[in-house]
Tab-separated table of C-alpha atoms and ligand atoms in Angstrom:
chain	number	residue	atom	x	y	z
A	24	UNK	CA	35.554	64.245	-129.880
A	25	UNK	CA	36.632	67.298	-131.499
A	26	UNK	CA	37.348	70.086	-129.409
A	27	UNK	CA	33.991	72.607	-130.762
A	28	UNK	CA	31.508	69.267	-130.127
A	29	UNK	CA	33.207	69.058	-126.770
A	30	UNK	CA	32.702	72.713	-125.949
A	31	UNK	CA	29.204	72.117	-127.395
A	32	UNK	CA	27.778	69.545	-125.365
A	33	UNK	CA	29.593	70.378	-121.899
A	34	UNK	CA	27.095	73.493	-122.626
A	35	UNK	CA	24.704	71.199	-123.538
A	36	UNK	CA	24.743	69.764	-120.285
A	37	UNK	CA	25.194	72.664	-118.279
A	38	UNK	CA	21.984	74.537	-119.941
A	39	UNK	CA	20.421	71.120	-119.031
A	40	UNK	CA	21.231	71.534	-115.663
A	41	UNK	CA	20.597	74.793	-115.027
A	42	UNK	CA	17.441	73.998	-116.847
A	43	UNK	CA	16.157	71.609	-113.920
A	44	UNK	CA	17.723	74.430	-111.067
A	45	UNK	CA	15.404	76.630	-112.310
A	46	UNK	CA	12.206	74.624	-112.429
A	47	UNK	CA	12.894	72.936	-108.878
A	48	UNK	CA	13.396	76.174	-107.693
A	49	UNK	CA	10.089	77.082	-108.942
A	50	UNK	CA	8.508	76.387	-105.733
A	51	UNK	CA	5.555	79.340	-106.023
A	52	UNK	CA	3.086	76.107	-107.168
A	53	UNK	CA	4.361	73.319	-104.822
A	54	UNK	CA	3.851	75.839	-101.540
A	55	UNK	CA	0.037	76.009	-102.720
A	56	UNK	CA	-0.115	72.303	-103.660
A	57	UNK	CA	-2.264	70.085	-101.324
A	58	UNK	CA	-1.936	66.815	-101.081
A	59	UNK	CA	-5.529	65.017	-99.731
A	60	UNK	CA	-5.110	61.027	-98.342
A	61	UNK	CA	-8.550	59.137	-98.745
A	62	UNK	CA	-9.003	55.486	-98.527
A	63	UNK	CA	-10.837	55.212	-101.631
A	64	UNK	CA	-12.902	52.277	-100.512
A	65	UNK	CA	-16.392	53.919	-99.332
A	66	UNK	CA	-18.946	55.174	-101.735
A	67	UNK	CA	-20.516	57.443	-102.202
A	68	UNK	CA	-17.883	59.455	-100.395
A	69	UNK	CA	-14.895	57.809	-101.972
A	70	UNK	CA	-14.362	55.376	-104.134
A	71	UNK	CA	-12.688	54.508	-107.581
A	72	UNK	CA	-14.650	54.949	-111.007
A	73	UNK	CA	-14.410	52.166	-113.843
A	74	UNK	CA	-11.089	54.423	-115.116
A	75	UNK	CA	-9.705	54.143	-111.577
A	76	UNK	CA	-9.428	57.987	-110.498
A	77	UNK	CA	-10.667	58.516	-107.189
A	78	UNK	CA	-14.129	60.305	-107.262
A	79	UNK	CA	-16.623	61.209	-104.475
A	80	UNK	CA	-18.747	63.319	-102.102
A	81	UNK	CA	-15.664	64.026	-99.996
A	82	UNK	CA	-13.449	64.266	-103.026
A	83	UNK	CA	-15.509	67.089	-104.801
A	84	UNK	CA	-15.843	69.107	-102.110
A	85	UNK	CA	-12.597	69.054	-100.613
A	86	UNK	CA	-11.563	69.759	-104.021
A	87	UNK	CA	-13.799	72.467	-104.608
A	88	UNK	CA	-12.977	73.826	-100.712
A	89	UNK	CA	-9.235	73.868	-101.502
A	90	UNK	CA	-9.130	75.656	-105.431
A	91	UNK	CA	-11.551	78.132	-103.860
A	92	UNK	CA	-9.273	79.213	-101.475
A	93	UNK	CA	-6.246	78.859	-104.030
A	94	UNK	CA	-4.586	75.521	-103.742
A	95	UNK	CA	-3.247	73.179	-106.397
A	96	UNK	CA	-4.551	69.613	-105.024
A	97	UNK	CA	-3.557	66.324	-105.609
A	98	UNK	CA	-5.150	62.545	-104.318
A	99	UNK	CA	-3.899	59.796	-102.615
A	100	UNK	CA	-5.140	56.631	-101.970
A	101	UNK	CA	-3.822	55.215	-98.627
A	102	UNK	CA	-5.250	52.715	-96.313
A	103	UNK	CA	-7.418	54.665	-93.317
A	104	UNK	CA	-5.551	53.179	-90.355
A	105	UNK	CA	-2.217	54.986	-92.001
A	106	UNK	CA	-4.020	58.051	-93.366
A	107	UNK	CA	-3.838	59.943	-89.439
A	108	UNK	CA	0.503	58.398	-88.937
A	109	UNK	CA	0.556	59.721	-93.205
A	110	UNK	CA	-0.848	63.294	-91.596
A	111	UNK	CA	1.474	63.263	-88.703
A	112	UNK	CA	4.810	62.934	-90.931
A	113	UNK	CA	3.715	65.295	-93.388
A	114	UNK	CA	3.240	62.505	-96.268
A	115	UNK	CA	-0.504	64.153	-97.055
A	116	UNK	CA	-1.592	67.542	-95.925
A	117	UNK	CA	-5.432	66.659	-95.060
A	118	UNK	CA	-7.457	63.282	-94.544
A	119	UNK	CA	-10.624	63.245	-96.544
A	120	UNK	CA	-12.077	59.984	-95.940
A	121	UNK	CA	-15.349	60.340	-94.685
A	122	UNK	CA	-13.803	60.726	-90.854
A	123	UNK	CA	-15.564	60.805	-87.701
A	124	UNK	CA	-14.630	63.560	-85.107
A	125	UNK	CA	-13.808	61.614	-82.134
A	126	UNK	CA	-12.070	62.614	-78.974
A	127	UNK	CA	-9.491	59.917	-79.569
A	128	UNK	CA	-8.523	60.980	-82.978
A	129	UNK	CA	-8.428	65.069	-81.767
A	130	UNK	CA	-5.333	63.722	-79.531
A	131	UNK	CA	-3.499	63.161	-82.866
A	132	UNK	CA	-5.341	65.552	-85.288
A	133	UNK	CA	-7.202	68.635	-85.864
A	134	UNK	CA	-11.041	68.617	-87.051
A	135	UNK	CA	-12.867	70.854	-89.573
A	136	UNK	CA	-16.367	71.969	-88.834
A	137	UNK	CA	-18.587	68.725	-89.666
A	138	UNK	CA	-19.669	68.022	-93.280
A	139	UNK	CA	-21.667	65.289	-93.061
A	140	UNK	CA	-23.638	63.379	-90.423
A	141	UNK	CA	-23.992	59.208	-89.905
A	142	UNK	CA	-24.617	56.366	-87.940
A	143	UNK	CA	-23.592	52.476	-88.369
A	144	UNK	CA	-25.716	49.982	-90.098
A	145	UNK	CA	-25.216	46.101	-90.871
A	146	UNK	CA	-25.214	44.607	-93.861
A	147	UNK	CA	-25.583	40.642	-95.222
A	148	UNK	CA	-25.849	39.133	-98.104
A	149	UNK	CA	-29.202	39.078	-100.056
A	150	UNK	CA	-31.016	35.102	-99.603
A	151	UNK	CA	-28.160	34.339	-97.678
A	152	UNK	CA	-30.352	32.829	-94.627
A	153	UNK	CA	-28.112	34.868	-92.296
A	154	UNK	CA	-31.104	35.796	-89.580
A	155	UNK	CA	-30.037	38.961	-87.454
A	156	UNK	CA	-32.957	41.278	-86.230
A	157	UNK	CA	-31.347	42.241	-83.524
A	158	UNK	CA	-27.990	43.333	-81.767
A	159	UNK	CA	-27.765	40.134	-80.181
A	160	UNK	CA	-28.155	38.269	-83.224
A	161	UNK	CA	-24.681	39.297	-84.465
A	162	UNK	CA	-22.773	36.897	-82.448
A	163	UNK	CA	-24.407	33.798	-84.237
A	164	UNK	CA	-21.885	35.415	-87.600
A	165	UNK	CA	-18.490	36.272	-88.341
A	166	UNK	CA	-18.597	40.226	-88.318
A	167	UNK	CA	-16.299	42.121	-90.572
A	168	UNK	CA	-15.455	45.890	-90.346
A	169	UNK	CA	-12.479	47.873	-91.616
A	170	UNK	CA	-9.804	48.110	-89.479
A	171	UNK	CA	-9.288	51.573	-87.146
A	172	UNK	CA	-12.682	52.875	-88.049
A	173	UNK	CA	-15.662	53.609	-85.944
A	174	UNK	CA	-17.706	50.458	-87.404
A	175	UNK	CA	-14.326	48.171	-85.907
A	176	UNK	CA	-14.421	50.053	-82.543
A	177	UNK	CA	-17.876	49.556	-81.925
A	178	UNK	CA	-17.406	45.710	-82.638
A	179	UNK	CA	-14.935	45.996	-80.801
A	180	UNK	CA	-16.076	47.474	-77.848
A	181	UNK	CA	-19.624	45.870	-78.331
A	182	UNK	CA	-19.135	42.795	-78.807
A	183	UNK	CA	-16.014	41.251	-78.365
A	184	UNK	CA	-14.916	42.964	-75.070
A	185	UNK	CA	-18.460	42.245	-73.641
A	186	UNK	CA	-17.963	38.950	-74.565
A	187	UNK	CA	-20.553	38.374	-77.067
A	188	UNK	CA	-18.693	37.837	-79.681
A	189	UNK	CA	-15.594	35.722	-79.740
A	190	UNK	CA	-12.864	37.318	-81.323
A	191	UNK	CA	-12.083	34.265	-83.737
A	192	UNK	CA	-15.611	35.339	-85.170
A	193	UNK	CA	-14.189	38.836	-85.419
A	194	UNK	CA	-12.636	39.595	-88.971
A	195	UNK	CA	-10.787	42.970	-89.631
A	196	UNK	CA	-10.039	44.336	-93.481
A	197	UNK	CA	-8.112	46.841	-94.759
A	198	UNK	CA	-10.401	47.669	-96.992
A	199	UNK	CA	-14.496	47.812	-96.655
A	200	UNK	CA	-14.814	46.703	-100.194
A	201	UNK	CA	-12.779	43.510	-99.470
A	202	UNK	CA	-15.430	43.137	-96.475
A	203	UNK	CA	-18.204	43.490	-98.768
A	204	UNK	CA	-16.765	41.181	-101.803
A	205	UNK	CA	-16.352	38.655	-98.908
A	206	UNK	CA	-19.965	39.054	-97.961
A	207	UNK	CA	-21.462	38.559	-101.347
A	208	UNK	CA	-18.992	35.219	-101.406
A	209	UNK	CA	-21.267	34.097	-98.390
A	210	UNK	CA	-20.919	33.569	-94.689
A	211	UNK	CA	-18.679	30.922	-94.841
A	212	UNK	CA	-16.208	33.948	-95.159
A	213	UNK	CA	-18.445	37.294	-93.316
A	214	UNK	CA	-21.700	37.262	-92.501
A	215	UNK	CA	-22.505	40.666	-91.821
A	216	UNK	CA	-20.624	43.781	-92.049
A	217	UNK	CA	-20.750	47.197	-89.505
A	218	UNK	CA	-20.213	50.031	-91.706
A	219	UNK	CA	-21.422	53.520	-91.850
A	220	UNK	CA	-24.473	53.999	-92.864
A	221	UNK	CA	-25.172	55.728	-96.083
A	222	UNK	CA	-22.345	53.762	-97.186
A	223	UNK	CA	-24.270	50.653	-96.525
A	224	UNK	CA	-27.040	52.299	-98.506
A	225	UNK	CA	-24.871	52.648	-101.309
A	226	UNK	CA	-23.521	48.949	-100.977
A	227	UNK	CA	-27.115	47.987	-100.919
A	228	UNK	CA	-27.786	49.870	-104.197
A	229	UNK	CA	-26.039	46.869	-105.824
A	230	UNK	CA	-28.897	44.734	-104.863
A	231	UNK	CA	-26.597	42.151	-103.904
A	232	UNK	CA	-26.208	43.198	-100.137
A	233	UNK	CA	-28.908	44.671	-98.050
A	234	UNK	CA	-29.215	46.555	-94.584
A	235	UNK	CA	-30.554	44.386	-91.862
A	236	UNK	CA	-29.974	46.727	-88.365
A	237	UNK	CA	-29.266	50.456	-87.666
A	238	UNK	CA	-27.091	51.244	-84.575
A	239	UNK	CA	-27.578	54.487	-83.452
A	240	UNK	CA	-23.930	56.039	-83.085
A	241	UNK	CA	-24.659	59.842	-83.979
A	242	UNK	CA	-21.501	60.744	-86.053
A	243	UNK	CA	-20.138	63.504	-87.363
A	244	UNK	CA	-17.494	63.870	-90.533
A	245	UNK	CA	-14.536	65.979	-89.994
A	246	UNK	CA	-11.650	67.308	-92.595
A	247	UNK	CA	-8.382	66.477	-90.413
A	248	UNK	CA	-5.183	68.458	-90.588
A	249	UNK	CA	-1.949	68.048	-88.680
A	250	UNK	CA	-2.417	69.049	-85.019
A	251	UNK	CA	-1.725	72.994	-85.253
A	252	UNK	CA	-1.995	73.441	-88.688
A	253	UNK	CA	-4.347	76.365	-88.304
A	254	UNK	CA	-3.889	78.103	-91.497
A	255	UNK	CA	-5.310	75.445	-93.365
A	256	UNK	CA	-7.820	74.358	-91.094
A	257	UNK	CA	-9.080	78.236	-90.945
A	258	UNK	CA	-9.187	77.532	-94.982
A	259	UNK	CA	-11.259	75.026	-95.026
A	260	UNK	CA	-13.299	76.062	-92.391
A	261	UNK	CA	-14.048	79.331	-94.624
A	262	UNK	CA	-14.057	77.689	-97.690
A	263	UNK	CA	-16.580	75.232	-96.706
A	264	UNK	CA	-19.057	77.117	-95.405
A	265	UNK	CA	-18.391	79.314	-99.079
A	266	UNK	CA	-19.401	75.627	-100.734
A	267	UNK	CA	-22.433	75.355	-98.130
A	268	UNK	CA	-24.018	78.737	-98.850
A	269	UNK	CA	-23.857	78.027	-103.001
A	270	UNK	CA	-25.877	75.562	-105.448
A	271	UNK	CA	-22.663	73.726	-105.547
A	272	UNK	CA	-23.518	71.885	-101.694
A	273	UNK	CA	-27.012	70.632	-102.989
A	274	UNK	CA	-25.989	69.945	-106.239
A	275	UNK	CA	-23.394	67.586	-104.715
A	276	UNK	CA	-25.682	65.908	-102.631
A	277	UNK	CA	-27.295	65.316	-105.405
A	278	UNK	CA	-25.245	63.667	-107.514
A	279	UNK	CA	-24.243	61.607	-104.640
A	280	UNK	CA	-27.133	60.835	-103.050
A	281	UNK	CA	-29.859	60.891	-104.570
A	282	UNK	CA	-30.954	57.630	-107.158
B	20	LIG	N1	-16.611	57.102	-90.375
B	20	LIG	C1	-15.848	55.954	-90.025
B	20	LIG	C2	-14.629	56.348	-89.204
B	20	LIG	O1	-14.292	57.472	-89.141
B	20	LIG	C3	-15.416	55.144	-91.208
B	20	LIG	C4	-14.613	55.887	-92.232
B	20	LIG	C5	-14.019	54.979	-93.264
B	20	LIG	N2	-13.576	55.744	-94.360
B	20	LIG	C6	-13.059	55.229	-95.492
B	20	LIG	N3	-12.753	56.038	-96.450
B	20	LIG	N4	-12.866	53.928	-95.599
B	20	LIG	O2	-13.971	55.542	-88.640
């Protein structure tokens, strides 16, 4: 190489370099950049649209919540028994995944005021002769649930550890809609499902699955942050109740809920 090109592209390089200094060290966007885990398996609150981005109740308004108070956000879709160990090693910033406040999970997390109330349902298959009119009923099935939610505990704690339903009968999934596609296969595979309710409304909208039972389980959804992370948590706490008091909240439910 001649000596000029030389000279040339060693400050080729180094402009290059200093280049990609100077835009790492532009950190002014990455301190206000959230990053929100969901386990984009639960409609209407979460889910994936035909294009595959990850759309929602949940994902609107913690969305909305976060620009308003002048974040940057970005989504992740992780399964929900790693979205609280994902919060704890600073992988995602808040869970927004339709989460119930429970006094297990405040040992590991921090809550948001409640957004959203529910309470479990079952679900079966539509003319699949499964017969359950009542609590008891459910250990004639195998009874699927998502693993580490509410829906799983109370099967768990229920049914199987009272003994009325033996655990082989018991089937855990990562994912609710891998619970569901295995109920519309038939109860060879699940015969009902325990899920939250107005997500088993929303299943049911398919008209291939319908609700059966309601348990009672009074619920509450919570935003979680890392234990002590108060600054955000006082951030979404203000910034939700901003959403609340606008058109924006019952507009949401709206396109959520309603039809
Ligand atoms: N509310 C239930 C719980 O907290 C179920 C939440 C499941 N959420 C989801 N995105 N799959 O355990």
């Amino acid at each position: 190489m001649e000596k000029k090109n030389k000279i040339l592209s060693i400050t080729l390089v180094l402009a290059m370099l200093i280049g990609t200094v100077a835009l790492s060290g532009c950190t002014q966007e990455d301190e206000n950049k959230i990053i929100i885990g969901t386990s984009a398996d639960f409609p209407p609150f979460e889910f994936k649209a035909a294009n595959q981005t990850i759309v929602g109740f949940d994902i609107d308004l913690i969305k909305k919540i976060l620009t308003d108070q002048g974040y940057t956000v970005e989504v992740q879709d992780i399964g929900f028994d790693s979205l609280i160990p994902s919060l704890q090693t600073d992988k995602i910033d808040v869970i927004a995944a339709a989460m119930t406040i429970t006094d297990e999970r405040l040992l590991e997390v921090d809550f948001s005021n409640p957004y959203y109330d529910a309470n479990q349902a079952v679900l079966v298959k539509v003319d699949s002769g499964v017969n359950i009119t009542k609590i008891q009923d459910l250990k004639n099935y195998t009874i699927g649930a998502q693993t580490g939610t509410t829906g799983w505990a109370w099967v768990n704690d229920t049914l199987v550890a009272t003994g009325n339903l033996s655990e082989d009968k018991f089937r855990s999934y990562e994912l609710y809609t891998d619970a569901v596609a295995d109920l519309i296969i038939g109860p060879s595979r699940v015969g009902a499902v325990v899920i939250d309710s107005p997500v088993a409304q929303a299943f049911a909208k398919s008209g291939d699955v319908r609700i059966v039972l309601n348990i009672t389980t009074n619920e509450n959804y919570g935003f979680a942050v890392k234990k002590g992370n108060t600054e955000l948590l006082a951030k979404i706490n203000t910034g939700l109740a901003g959403v609340k008091a606008t058109a924006y909240w019952e507009d949401l439910i709206e396109k959520y809920f309603t039809t």
